[in-house]
Amino acid sequence: MSFDGNEHPMNSLGFAKPPAETRVVVAMSGGVDSSVVAAQLAEEGYDVVGVTLQLYDHGAALAKKGACCAGIDIHDARRVAEEMGFPHYVLDYENIFKDAVIDEFADSYLAGATPVPCIRCNERVKFKDLLETARDLEADCMATGHYIQRKIGAGGPELHCATDANRDQSYFLFSTTPEQLEFLRFPLGHLPSKAATRELAAKYGLAVADKPDSQDICFVPNGDYASVIEKLRPGAADPGEIVHADGRVLGQHEGVIHYTIGQRRGLGIGGLTEPLYVVRLDVDAKQVIVGPKEMLATRIVPLREVNWLGDEPMMSRPEWEIAVKVRSTRPPRAAILRPISETEAEVELLTAEEGVSPGQACVFYQTTGSRVLGGGWIWRGV
């Protein structure tokens, strides 16, 4: 059979040519997921190029077990490339990562928001600069180890949740644009479980087959946000007052960076008849504002920087019935989306949610099926 034109059957990455003539850049973090993607594509005969990003200074202050792209992870990625016989490059994206991710993380945290830096990293580093590097390397596509699915629909590529709901990473990938989706591939999204991924790693004889999953944000050791913020923004731990929403001063705190919206324990204001929760952080006034639980309930959620992945333009309807996630750990809930502009919208939750926080993402899903329709960033509104 001729391999010219469209006479060749579609390969597994969706190109009408042999795997050997299809170049794919694999974003390799050194973990088991991206290692399996690279190994699988190499075994299938693709022209694989592995790329690992060095995103931050992994010195003593930040190096830790379970963090993405620390020194050992670069070593692990390189070892997989050697075992499977494909080239591997390490790119120093430290300055880009600091400007695009870490600085905003610190600023938004200090503004009382609950930042999600993994989304910004995908949006501003991996799916922007790294994707451009893949194009410069004349790749046909870029593959990652994310648990999400790319399916071809009537209007082109669509984003869908992973088959395994426990591993689904759609919340962290809502800002993927249609143009990026054309170029991206997610070979693990259809797998039934993480165990299936580890079985593949064992099948390929990869040393990372039993490597633990990373749990923390890569530059936040042991989930200790406060110490990282203090290093990035000296003086952010200034003490101040704990104030009831009705204006009463209830006590003192050791810095707003030690508190999060919705927190109840560890406030140090015992002896009160009603349980109180952190409902707001006022960084300028150095105040932690507390109040009853009902003050945390939210129904109207203002959004900006909206990324829309539906077939019709978002502005083509005054309202959309959708499901939304306002936290990565919560299931989608019924909501109404009301577009304001191409990039701004308001979401009305049909049932009020607690702990909806500026700086978090609100991700849109179809009410039936697995399709991701995009999402936006929650802010306080005007």
mmCIF file of C-alpha atoms in Angstrom:
data_model
loop_
_atom_site.group_PDB
_atom_site.id
_atom_site.type_symbol
_atom_site.label_atom_id
_atom_site.label_comp_id
_atom_site.label_asym_id
_atom_site.label_seq_id
_atom_site.Cartn_x
_atom_site.Cartn_y
_atom_site.Cartn_z
ATOM 1 C CA MET A 1 0.000 0.000 0.000
ATOM 2 C CA SER A 2 1.211 3.499 -0.787
ATOM 3 C CA PHE A 3 1.916 5.822 2.109
ATOM 4 C CA ASP A 4 1.217 8.936 0.051
ATOM 5 C CA GLY A 5 -1.602 11.384 0.722
ATOM 6 C CA ASN A 6 -4.622 10.029 2.516
ATOM 7 C CA GLU A 7 -4.265 6.507 1.248
ATOM 8 C CA HIS A 8 -2.569 5.460 4.454
ATOM 9 C CA PRO A 9 -4.977 4.629 7.280
ATOM 10 C CA MET A 10 -5.155 7.000 10.231
ATOM 11 C CA ASN A 11 -2.579 6.248 12.893
ATOM 12 C CA SER A 12 -3.434 6.312 16.593
ATOM 13 C CA LEU A 13 -2.646 10.037 16.841
ATOM 14 C CA GLY A 14 -5.002 10.906 14.007
ATOM 15 C CA PHE A 15 -2.585 11.414 11.109
ATOM 16 C CA ALA A 16 -2.821 9.707 7.727
ATOM 17 C CA LYS A 17 0.786 8.540 7.629
ATOM 18 C CA PRO A 18 2.953 5.903 9.274
ATOM 19 C CA PRO A 19 3.960 6.443 12.918
ATOM 20 C CA ALA A 20 7.630 6.617 11.895
ATOM 21 C CA GLU A 21 6.835 9.734 9.822
ATOM 22 C CA THR A 22 4.842 11.339 12.661
ATOM 23 C CA ARG A 23 6.873 13.419 15.101
ATOM 24 C CA VAL A 24 5.392 13.841 18.569
ATOM 25 C CA VAL A 25 6.873 15.916 21.383
ATOM 26 C CA VAL A 26 6.036 14.395 24.770
ATOM 27 C CA ALA A 27 6.005 16.691 27.796
ATOM 28 C CA MET A 28 7.799 14.541 30.389
ATOM 29 C CA SER A 29 7.608 15.454 34.084
ATOM 30 C CA GLY A 30 9.543 12.377 35.190
ATOM 31 C CA GLY A 31 6.414 10.812 36.659
ATOM 32 C CA VAL A 32 4.788 7.545 35.666
ATOM 33 C CA ASP A 33 2.002 9.113 33.556
ATOM 34 C CA SER A 34 4.077 11.039 31.017
ATOM 35 C CA SER A 35 6.714 8.283 31.023
ATOM 36 C CA VAL A 36 4.095 5.748 29.951
ATOM 37 C CA VAL A 37 2.882 8.083 27.186
ATOM 38 C CA ALA A 38 6.409 8.457 25.826
ATOM 39 C CA ALA A 39 7.180 4.745 26.081
ATOM 40 C CA GLN A 40 3.916 3.705 24.465
ATOM 41 C CA LEU A 41 4.338 6.072 21.514
ATOM 42 C CA ALA A 42 7.967 5.024 21.078
ATOM 43 C CA GLU A 43 6.952 1.362 21.049
ATOM 44 C CA GLU A 44 4.262 2.125 18.457
ATOM 45 C CA GLY A 45 7.036 3.463 16.231
ATOM 46 C CA TYR A 46 6.451 7.219 16.443
ATOM 47 C CA ASP A 47 9.254 9.744 16.071
ATOM 48 C CA VAL A 48 9.233 10.692 19.774
ATOM 49 C CA VAL A 49 11.071 13.675 21.268
ATOM 50 C CA GLY A 50 10.933 13.945 25.058
ATOM 51 C CA VAL A 51 11.048 17.390 26.671
ATOM 52 C CA THR A 52 11.286 18.118 30.399
ATOM 53 C CA LEU A 53 10.901 21.610 31.811
ATOM 54 C CA GLN A 54 13.056 22.865 34.657
ATOM 55 C CA LEU A 55 10.567 25.230 36.252
ATOM 56 C CA TYR A 56 12.169 26.404 39.459
ATOM 57 C CA ASP A 57 15.314 26.265 41.573
ATOM 58 C CA HIS A 58 15.146 22.790 43.068
ATOM 59 C CA GLY A 59 17.672 23.513 45.791
ATOM 60 C CA ALA A 60 17.375 22.475 49.408
ATOM 61 C CA ALA A 61 14.530 24.897 50.089
ATOM 62 C CA LEU A 62 12.185 23.417 47.534
ATOM 63 C CA ALA A 63 13.389 19.941 46.600
ATOM 64 C CA LYS A 64 11.130 17.292 48.072
ATOM 65 C CA LYS A 65 9.659 13.913 47.380
ATOM 66 C CA GLY A 66 6.558 14.021 45.230
ATOM 67 C CA ALA A 67 7.175 17.372 43.540
ATOM 68 C CA CYS A 68 7.027 17.694 39.779
ATOM 69 C CA CYS A 69 10.269 18.505 37.950
ATOM 70 C CA ALA A 70 12.688 18.455 40.868
ATOM 71 C CA GLY A 71 16.186 17.204 40.029
ATOM 72 C CA ILE A 72 15.336 13.521 40.445
ATOM 73 C CA ASP A 73 12.386 13.912 38.068
ATOM 74 C CA ILE A 74 14.631 15.230 35.301
ATOM 75 C CA HIS A 75 16.890 12.211 35.874
ATOM 76 C CA ASP A 76 13.903 9.835 35.733
ATOM 77 C CA ALA A 77 12.620 11.341 32.480
ATOM 78 C CA ARG A 78 16.064 11.110 30.877
ATOM 79 C CA ARG A 79 16.349 7.480 31.970
ATOM 80 C CA VAL A 80 13.035 6.572 30.313
ATOM 81 C CA ALA A 81 14.220 8.208 27.087
ATOM 82 C CA GLU A 82 17.464 6.218 27.204
ATOM 83 C CA GLU A 83 15.617 2.956 27.886
ATOM 84 C CA MET A 84 13.158 3.520 25.014
ATOM 85 C CA GLY A 85 15.721 4.981 22.606
ATOM 86 C CA PHE A 86 14.447 8.483 21.822
ATOM 87 C CA PRO A 87 16.044 11.924 22.263
ATOM 88 C CA HIS A 88 15.337 13.944 25.428
ATOM 89 C CA TYR A 89 15.875 17.625 26.141
ATOM 90 C CA VAL A 90 15.707 19.672 29.345
ATOM 91 C CA LEU A 91 14.561 23.264 28.848
ATOM 92 C CA ASP A 92 15.204 25.938 31.454
ATOM 93 C CA TYR A 93 11.868 27.733 31.849
ATOM 94 C CA GLU A 94 12.656 29.068 35.321
ATOM 95 C CA ASN A 95 12.277 32.764 34.470
ATOM 96 C CA ILE A 96 9.131 32.172 32.414
ATOM 97 C CA PHE A 97 7.629 30.101 35.239
ATOM 98 C CA LYS A 98 8.409 32.751 37.851
ATOM 99 C CA ASP A 99 6.896 35.559 35.763
ATOM 100 C CA ALA A 100 3.861 33.602 34.544
ATOM 101 C CA VAL A 101 2.988 31.495 37.585
ATOM 102 C CA ILE A 102 4.822 32.069 40.862
ATOM 103 C CA ASP A 103 4.493 35.865 41.071
ATOM 104 C CA GLU A 104 0.755 35.783 40.382
ATOM 105 C CA PHE A 105 0.359 32.953 42.873
ATOM 106 C CA ALA A 106 1.887 35.093 45.610
ATOM 107 C CA ASP A 107 -0.063 38.223 44.678
ATOM 108 C CA SER A 108 -3.445 36.493 44.438
ATOM 109 C CA TYR A 109 -2.884 34.586 47.683
ATOM 110 C CA LEU A 110 -2.086 37.830 49.473
ATOM 111 C CA ALA A 111 -5.235 39.385 47.991
ATOM 112 C CA GLY A 112 -7.254 36.762 49.855
ATOM 113 C CA ALA A 113 -7.782 34.518 46.840
ATOM 114 C CA THR A 114 -7.162 30.782 46.617
ATOM 115 C CA PRO A 115 -4.908 30.461 43.563
ATOM 116 C CA VAL A 116 -4.647 27.369 41.369
ATOM 117 C CA PRO A 117 -1.144 27.702 39.875
ATOM 118 C CA CYS A 118 -1.329 24.362 38.018
ATOM 119 C CA ILE A 119 -3.931 25.872 35.656
ATOM 120 C CA ARG A 120 -1.770 28.925 34.986
ATOM 121 C CA CYS A 121 1.229 26.655 34.365
ATOM 122 C CA ASN A 122 -0.695 24.645 31.764
ATOM 123 C CA GLU A 123 -2.068 27.825 30.194
ATOM 124 C CA ARG A 124 0.997 30.064 30.218
ATOM 125 C CA VAL A 125 3.935 27.661 30.125
ATOM 126 C CA LYS A 126 3.198 24.081 29.017
ATOM 127 C CA PHE A 127 0.495 24.808 26.431
ATOM 128 C CA LYS A 128 2.053 28.104 25.307
ATOM 129 C CA ASP A 129 5.853 28.211 25.358
ATOM 130 C CA LEU A 130 6.386 24.451 25.322
ATOM 131 C CA LEU A 131 3.781 24.034 22.600
ATOM 132 C CA GLU A 132 5.600 26.643 20.482
ATOM 133 C CA THR A 133 8.860 24.758 21.090
ATOM 134 C CA ALA A 134 7.154 21.589 19.836
ATOM 135 C CA ARG A 135 6.150 23.428 16.662
ATOM 136 C CA ASP A 136 9.729 24.709 16.278
ATOM 137 C CA LEU A 137 10.863 21.082 16.462
ATOM 138 C CA GLU A 138 8.514 20.416 13.510
ATOM 139 C CA ALA A 139 6.332 18.108 15.578
ATOM 140 C CA ASP A 140 2.958 17.029 14.241
ATOM 141 C CA CYS A 141 1.509 17.149 17.761
ATOM 142 C CA MET A 142 2.369 17.300 21.465
ATOM 143 C CA ALA A 143 1.314 14.588 23.916
ATOM 144 C CA THR A 144 1.002 14.843 27.703
ATOM 145 C CA GLY A 145 0.195 12.485 30.560
ATOM 146 C CA HIS A 146 -2.910 14.395 31.651
ATOM 147 C CA TYR A 147 -6.066 12.419 32.430
ATOM 148 C CA ILE A 148 -8.463 14.055 30.015
ATOM 149 C CA GLN A 149 -9.845 13.072 26.606
ATOM 150 C CA ARG A 150 -9.748 14.727 23.215
ATOM 151 C CA LYS A 151 -12.533 13.559 20.938
ATOM 152 C CA ILE A 152 -13.421 14.594 17.404
ATOM 153 C CA GLY A 153 -16.946 16.006 17.183
ATOM 154 C CA ALA A 154 -19.010 17.643 14.459
ATOM 155 C CA GLY A 155 -17.221 20.965 15.013
ATOM 156 C CA GLY A 156 -13.710 19.556 15.405
ATOM 157 C CA PRO A 157 -11.717 18.476 18.479
ATOM 158 C CA GLU A 158 -13.624 18.511 21.781
ATOM 159 C CA LEU A 159 -12.384 18.314 25.367
ATOM 160 C CA HIS A 160 -13.937 15.538 27.489
ATOM 161 C CA CYS A 161 -13.491 14.271 31.036
ATOM 162 C CA ALA A 162 -11.271 11.252 31.614
ATOM 163 C CA THR A 163 -12.909 7.832 31.753
ATOM 164 C CA ASP A 164 -11.714 7.466 35.363
ATOM 165 C CA ALA A 165 -13.559 10.166 37.333
ATOM 166 C CA ASN A 166 -11.084 9.768 40.204
ATOM 167 C CA ARG A 167 -8.184 10.814 37.960
ATOM 168 C CA ASP A 168 -9.977 13.386 35.801
ATOM 169 C CA GLN A 169 -7.952 16.600 35.363
ATOM 170 C CA SER A 170 -10.455 18.616 33.345
ATOM 171 C CA TYR A 171 -10.673 21.276 36.085
ATOM 172 C CA PHE A 172 -6.987 22.081 35.531
ATOM 173 C CA LEU A 173 -7.239 22.193 31.736
ATOM 174 C CA PHE A 174 -10.345 24.330 31.162
ATOM 175 C CA SER A 175 -8.292 27.165 29.627
ATOM 176 C CA THR A 176 -7.042 24.979 26.767
ATOM 177 C CA THR A 177 -7.995 26.855 23.590
ATOM 178 C CA PRO A 178 -9.488 25.290 20.437
ATOM 179 C CA GLU A 179 -6.204 26.031 18.609
ATOM 180 C CA GLN A 180 -4.177 24.235 21.280
ATOM 181 C CA LEU A 181 -6.619 21.335 21.248
ATOM 182 C CA GLU A 182 -5.901 20.831 17.545
ATOM 183 C CA PHE A 183 -2.246 20.173 18.395
ATOM 184 C CA LEU A 184 -2.534 18.322 21.723
ATOM 185 C CA ARG A 185 -3.009 14.614 22.418
ATOM 186 C CA PHE A 186 -3.854 12.892 25.737
ATOM 187 C CA PRO A 187 -3.196 9.144 25.336
ATOM 188 C CA LEU A 188 -4.106 8.207 28.938
ATOM 189 C CA GLY A 189 -7.559 9.799 29.164
ATOM 190 C CA HIS A 190 -9.442 6.653 28.156
ATOM 191 C CA LEU A 191 -7.751 4.334 30.686
ATOM 192 C CA PRO A 192 -10.032 2.872 33.386
ATOM 193 C CA SER A 193 -7.695 3.574 36.337
ATOM 194 C CA LYS A 194 -4.256 4.632 37.497
ATOM 195 C CA ALA A 195 -3.552 0.952 38.085
ATOM 196 C CA ALA A 196 -3.851 0.441 34.320
ATOM 197 C CA THR A 197 -1.183 3.116 33.785
ATOM 198 C CA ARG A 198 1.168 1.429 36.241
ATOM 199 C CA GLU A 199 0.576 -1.913 34.504
ATOM 200 C CA LEU A 200 1.696 -0.330 31.239
ATOM 201 C CA ALA A 201 4.783 1.104 32.966
ATOM 202 C CA ALA A 202 5.646 -2.378 34.224
ATOM 203 C CA LYS A 203 5.034 -3.832 30.762
ATOM 204 C CA TYR A 204 7.541 -1.379 29.259
ATOM 205 C CA GLY A 205 9.984 -2.114 32.086
ATOM 206 C CA LEU A 206 10.092 1.479 33.294
ATOM 207 C CA ALA A 207 11.911 2.177 36.555
ATOM 208 C CA VAL A 208 9.204 4.733 37.458
ATOM 209 C CA ALA A 209 6.424 2.114 37.459
ATOM 210 C CA ASP A 210 6.053 2.305 41.259
ATOM 211 C CA LYS A 211 6.987 5.970 41.667
ATOM 212 C CA PRO A 212 4.524 7.788 43.985
ATOM 213 C CA ASP A 213 2.194 10.407 42.517
ATOM 214 C CA SER A 214 3.007 14.031 43.184
ATOM 215 C CA GLN A 215 0.523 15.542 45.639
ATOM 216 C CA ASP A 216 1.615 19.113 46.234
ATOM 217 C CA ILE A 217 2.048 22.204 44.102
ATOM 218 C CA CYS A 218 5.575 21.739 42.772
ATOM 219 C CA PHE A 219 7.051 24.848 44.396
ATOM 220 C CA VAL A 220 5.151 24.578 47.709
ATOM 221 C CA PRO A 221 6.927 22.049 49.964
ATOM 222 C CA ASN A 222 4.521 19.922 52.011
ATOM 223 C CA GLY A 223 1.624 22.231 51.229
ATOM 224 C CA ASP A 224 3.167 24.967 53.402
ATOM 225 C CA TYR A 225 1.860 27.988 51.479
ATOM 226 C CA ALA A 226 2.680 30.481 54.240
ATOM 227 C CA SER A 227 6.436 29.887 54.305
ATOM 228 C CA VAL A 228 6.655 30.142 50.505
ATOM 229 C CA ILE A 229 4.676 33.404 50.470
ATOM 230 C CA GLU A 230 6.887 34.819 53.229
ATOM 231 C CA LYS A 231 9.973 34.096 51.110
ATOM 232 C CA LEU A 232 8.394 35.619 47.993
ATOM 233 C CA ARG A 233 6.791 38.601 49.720
ATOM 234 C CA PRO A 234 8.665 39.564 52.913
ATOM 235 C CA GLY A 235 6.404 41.343 55.395
ATOM 236 C CA ALA A 236 3.279 39.492 54.334
ATOM 237 C CA ALA A 237 3.039 37.821 57.728
ATOM 238 C CA ASP A 238 2.343 41.052 59.613
ATOM 239 C CA PRO A 239 -0.025 40.579 62.570
ATOM 240 C CA GLY A 240 -3.459 42.193 62.737
ATOM 241 C CA GLU A 241 -7.003 41.861 64.026
ATOM 242 C CA ILE A 242 -9.582 39.092 63.773
ATOM 243 C CA VAL A 243 -12.851 40.963 63.253
ATOM 244 C CA HIS A 244 -16.456 39.711 63.281
ATOM 245 C CA ALA A 245 -18.507 40.649 60.227
ATOM 246 C CA ASP A 246 -20.590 42.889 62.533
ATOM 247 C CA GLY A 247 -17.473 44.914 63.406
ATOM 248 C CA ARG A 248 -16.456 43.445 66.763
ATOM 249 C CA VAL A 249 -12.739 42.845 67.276
ATOM 250 C CA LEU A 250 -12.410 39.262 68.547
ATOM 251 C CA GLY A 251 -8.675 38.751 68.724
ATOM 252 C CA GLN A 252 -5.291 39.007 67.030
ATOM 253 C CA HIS A 253 -3.726 36.981 64.228
ATOM 254 C CA GLU A 254 -0.135 36.375 63.113
ATOM 255 C CA GLY A 255 -0.625 37.278 59.455
ATOM 256 C CA VAL A 256 -3.467 36.844 56.948
ATOM 257 C CA ILE A 257 -1.328 34.428 54.919
ATOM 258 C CA HIS A 258 -2.009 31.785 57.578
ATOM 259 C CA TYR A 259 -5.783 31.782 56.907
ATOM 260 C CA THR A 260 -8.057 30.593 54.117
ATOM 261 C CA ILE A 261 -11.684 31.333 53.248
ATOM 262 C CA GLY A 262 -13.959 28.821 54.961
ATOM 263 C CA GLN A 263 -11.477 27.968 57.730
ATOM 264 C CA ARG A 264 -13.000 27.221 61.128
ATOM 265 C CA ARG A 265 -10.313 25.532 63.213
ATOM 266 C CA GLY A 266 -7.235 27.229 64.588
ATOM 267 C CA LEU A 267 -8.671 30.743 64.736
ATOM 268 C CA GLY A 268 -7.706 31.181 68.390
ATOM 269 C CA ILE A 269 -10.963 32.881 69.352
ATOM 270 C CA GLY A 270 -12.575 30.365 71.710
ATOM 271 C CA GLY A 271 -15.388 30.978 74.163
ATOM 272 C CA LEU A 272 -17.961 32.018 71.551
ATOM 273 C CA THR A 273 -21.464 30.556 71.430
ATOM 274 C CA GLU A 274 -21.649 30.296 67.613
ATOM 275 C CA PRO A 275 -19.105 28.563 65.376
ATOM 276 C CA LEU A 276 -17.315 31.146 63.229
ATOM 277 C CA TYR A 277 -15.617 30.779 59.868
ATOM 278 C CA VAL A 278 -13.218 32.936 57.874
ATOM 279 C CA VAL A 279 -15.473 34.710 55.373
ATOM 280 C CA ARG A 280 -13.049 37.313 53.985
ATOM 281 C CA LEU A 281 -9.400 38.384 54.125
ATOM 282 C CA ASP A 282 -8.620 42.110 53.988
ATOM 283 C CA VAL A 283 -4.899 42.270 53.276
ATOM 284 C CA ASP A 284 -4.691 46.082 53.178
ATOM 285 C CA ALA A 285 -6.310 46.420 56.605
ATOM 286 C CA LYS A 286 -4.475 43.295 57.859
ATOM 287 C CA GLN A 287 -7.828 41.887 58.992
ATOM 288 C CA VAL A 288 -9.245 38.367 59.068
ATOM 289 C CA ILE A 289 -13.037 38.734 58.907
ATOM 290 C CA VAL A 290 -15.093 35.927 60.453
ATOM 291 C CA GLY A 291 -18.817 35.197 60.521
ATOM 292 C CA PRO A 292 -21.475 32.458 60.639
ATOM 293 C CA LYS A 293 -21.434 29.620 58.134
ATOM 294 C CA GLU A 294 -24.318 31.015 56.064
ATOM 295 C CA MET A 295 -22.091 33.931 55.050
ATOM 296 C CA LEU A 296 -19.987 31.463 53.039
ATOM 297 C CA ALA A 297 -22.890 30.397 50.838
ATOM 298 C CA THR A 298 -22.759 31.816 47.302
ATOM 299 C CA ARG A 299 -25.170 31.583 44.373
ATOM 300 C CA ILE A 300 -23.925 34.293 41.983
ATOM 301 C CA VAL A 301 -20.371 33.814 40.726
ATOM 302 C CA PRO A 302 -18.763 36.554 38.571
ATOM 303 C CA LEU A 303 -16.196 35.288 36.056
ATOM 304 C CA ARG A 304 -13.557 36.805 33.815
ATOM 305 C CA GLU A 305 -10.922 35.435 31.420
ATOM 306 C CA VAL A 306 -13.554 32.994 30.190
ATOM 307 C CA ASN A 307 -12.410 30.320 27.725
ATOM 308 C CA TRP A 308 -15.338 28.891 25.748
ATOM 309 C CA LEU A 309 -15.137 25.481 24.036
ATOM 310 C CA GLY A 310 -18.739 25.062 22.855
ATOM 311 C CA ASP A 311 -19.672 24.616 19.185
ATOM 312 C CA GLU A 312 -21.756 27.812 19.098
ATOM 313 C CA PRO A 313 -20.331 31.151 20.276
ATOM 314 C CA MET A 314 -20.975 31.768 23.978
ATOM 315 C CA MET A 315 -22.598 35.123 23.179
ATOM 316 C CA SER A 316 -25.100 33.489 20.805
ATOM 317 C CA ARG A 317 -27.465 32.797 23.728
ATOM 318 C CA PRO A 318 -28.443 34.905 26.741
ATOM 319 C CA GLU A 319 -28.365 31.823 28.981
ATOM 320 C CA TRP A 320 -26.821 28.372 28.934
ATOM 321 C CA GLU A 321 -27.877 25.473 31.130
ATOM 322 C CA ILE A 322 -24.651 23.843 32.218
ATOM 323 C CA ALA A 323 -22.988 22.083 35.153
ATOM 324 C CA VAL A 324 -20.043 23.721 36.913
ATOM 325 C CA LYS A 325 -17.222 22.857 39.281
ATOM 326 C CA VAL A 326 -16.048 25.637 41.608
ATOM 327 C CA ARG A 327 -13.416 23.406 43.258
ATOM 328 C CA SER A 328 -11.407 20.598 41.713
ATOM 329 C CA THR A 329 -12.571 18.181 44.425
ATOM 330 C CA ARG A 330 -16.298 18.797 44.038
ATOM 331 C CA PRO A 331 -18.680 17.158 41.559
ATOM 332 C CA PRO A 332 -20.293 19.349 38.867
ATOM 333 C CA ARG A 333 -23.469 21.154 40.032
ATOM 334 C CA ALA A 334 -26.364 22.534 37.982
ATOM 335 C CA ALA A 335 -26.001 26.196 37.004
ATOM 336 C CA ILE A 336 -27.026 28.909 34.552
ATOM 337 C CA LEU A 337 -24.304 30.668 32.556
ATOM 338 C CA ARG A 338 -25.090 34.257 31.487
ATOM 339 C CA PRO A 339 -22.510 35.720 29.087
ATOM 340 C CA ILE A 340 -21.581 39.390 29.526
ATOM 341 C CA SER A 341 -18.873 39.604 26.854
ATOM 342 C CA GLU A 342 -16.620 37.204 24.980
ATOM 343 C CA THR A 343 -14.475 36.807 28.104
ATOM 344 C CA GLU A 344 -16.824 37.723 30.986
ATOM 345 C CA ALA A 345 -19.842 35.926 32.380
ATOM 346 C CA GLU A 346 -21.952 35.385 35.461
ATOM 347 C CA VAL A 347 -22.832 31.942 36.752
ATOM 348 C CA GLU A 348 -25.889 31.354 38.923
ATOM 349 C CA LEU A 349 -25.640 28.186 41.001
ATOM 350 C CA LEU A 350 -29.045 26.536 41.357
ATOM 351 C CA THR A 351 -27.982 25.418 44.838
ATOM 352 C CA ALA A 352 -25.786 27.741 46.889
ATOM 353 C CA GLU A 353 -22.198 26.538 47.438
ATOM 354 C CA GLU A 354 -19.934 27.298 50.366
ATOM 355 C CA GLY A 355 -16.367 28.457 50.029
ATOM 356 C CA VAL A 356 -16.591 29.882 46.507
ATOM 357 C CA SER A 357 -13.383 31.891 46.448
ATOM 358 C CA PRO A 358 -11.878 34.532 44.143
ATOM 359 C CA GLY A 359 -8.813 33.092 42.459
ATOM 360 C CA GLN A 360 -10.406 29.679 41.965
ATOM 361 C CA ALA A 361 -11.626 28.468 38.607
ATOM 362 C CA CYS A 362 -15.233 27.791 37.650
ATOM 363 C CA VAL A 363 -15.262 25.070 34.999
ATOM 364 C CA PHE A 364 -18.193 24.410 32.635
ATOM 365 C CA TYR A 365 -19.542 20.981 31.655
ATOM 366 C CA GLN A 366 -22.424 19.793 29.512
ATOM 367 C CA THR A 367 -25.329 18.698 31.676
ATOM 368 C CA THR A 368 -25.196 15.238 30.082
ATOM 369 C CA GLY A 369 -22.182 13.332 28.853
ATOM 370 C CA SER A 370 -18.538 14.119 29.488
ATOM 371 C CA ARG A 371 -17.846 17.242 27.441
ATOM 372 C CA VAL A 372 -15.956 20.198 28.927
ATOM 373 C CA LEU A 373 -17.288 23.550 27.693
ATOM 374 C CA GLY A 374 -14.517 25.738 29.110
ATOM 375 C CA GLY A 375 -14.545 27.907 32.197
ATOM 376 C CA GLY A 376 -13.397 31.156 33.775
ATOM 377 C CA TRP A 377 -11.688 32.686 36.799
ATOM 378 C CA ILE A 378 -13.783 33.673 39.802
ATOM 379 C CA TRP A 379 -13.350 37.256 40.983
ATOM 380 C CA ARG A 380 -15.138 39.542 43.351
ATOM 381 C CA GLY A 381 -16.994 41.450 40.686
ATOM 382 C CA VAL A 382 -17.447 45.202 40.619
#
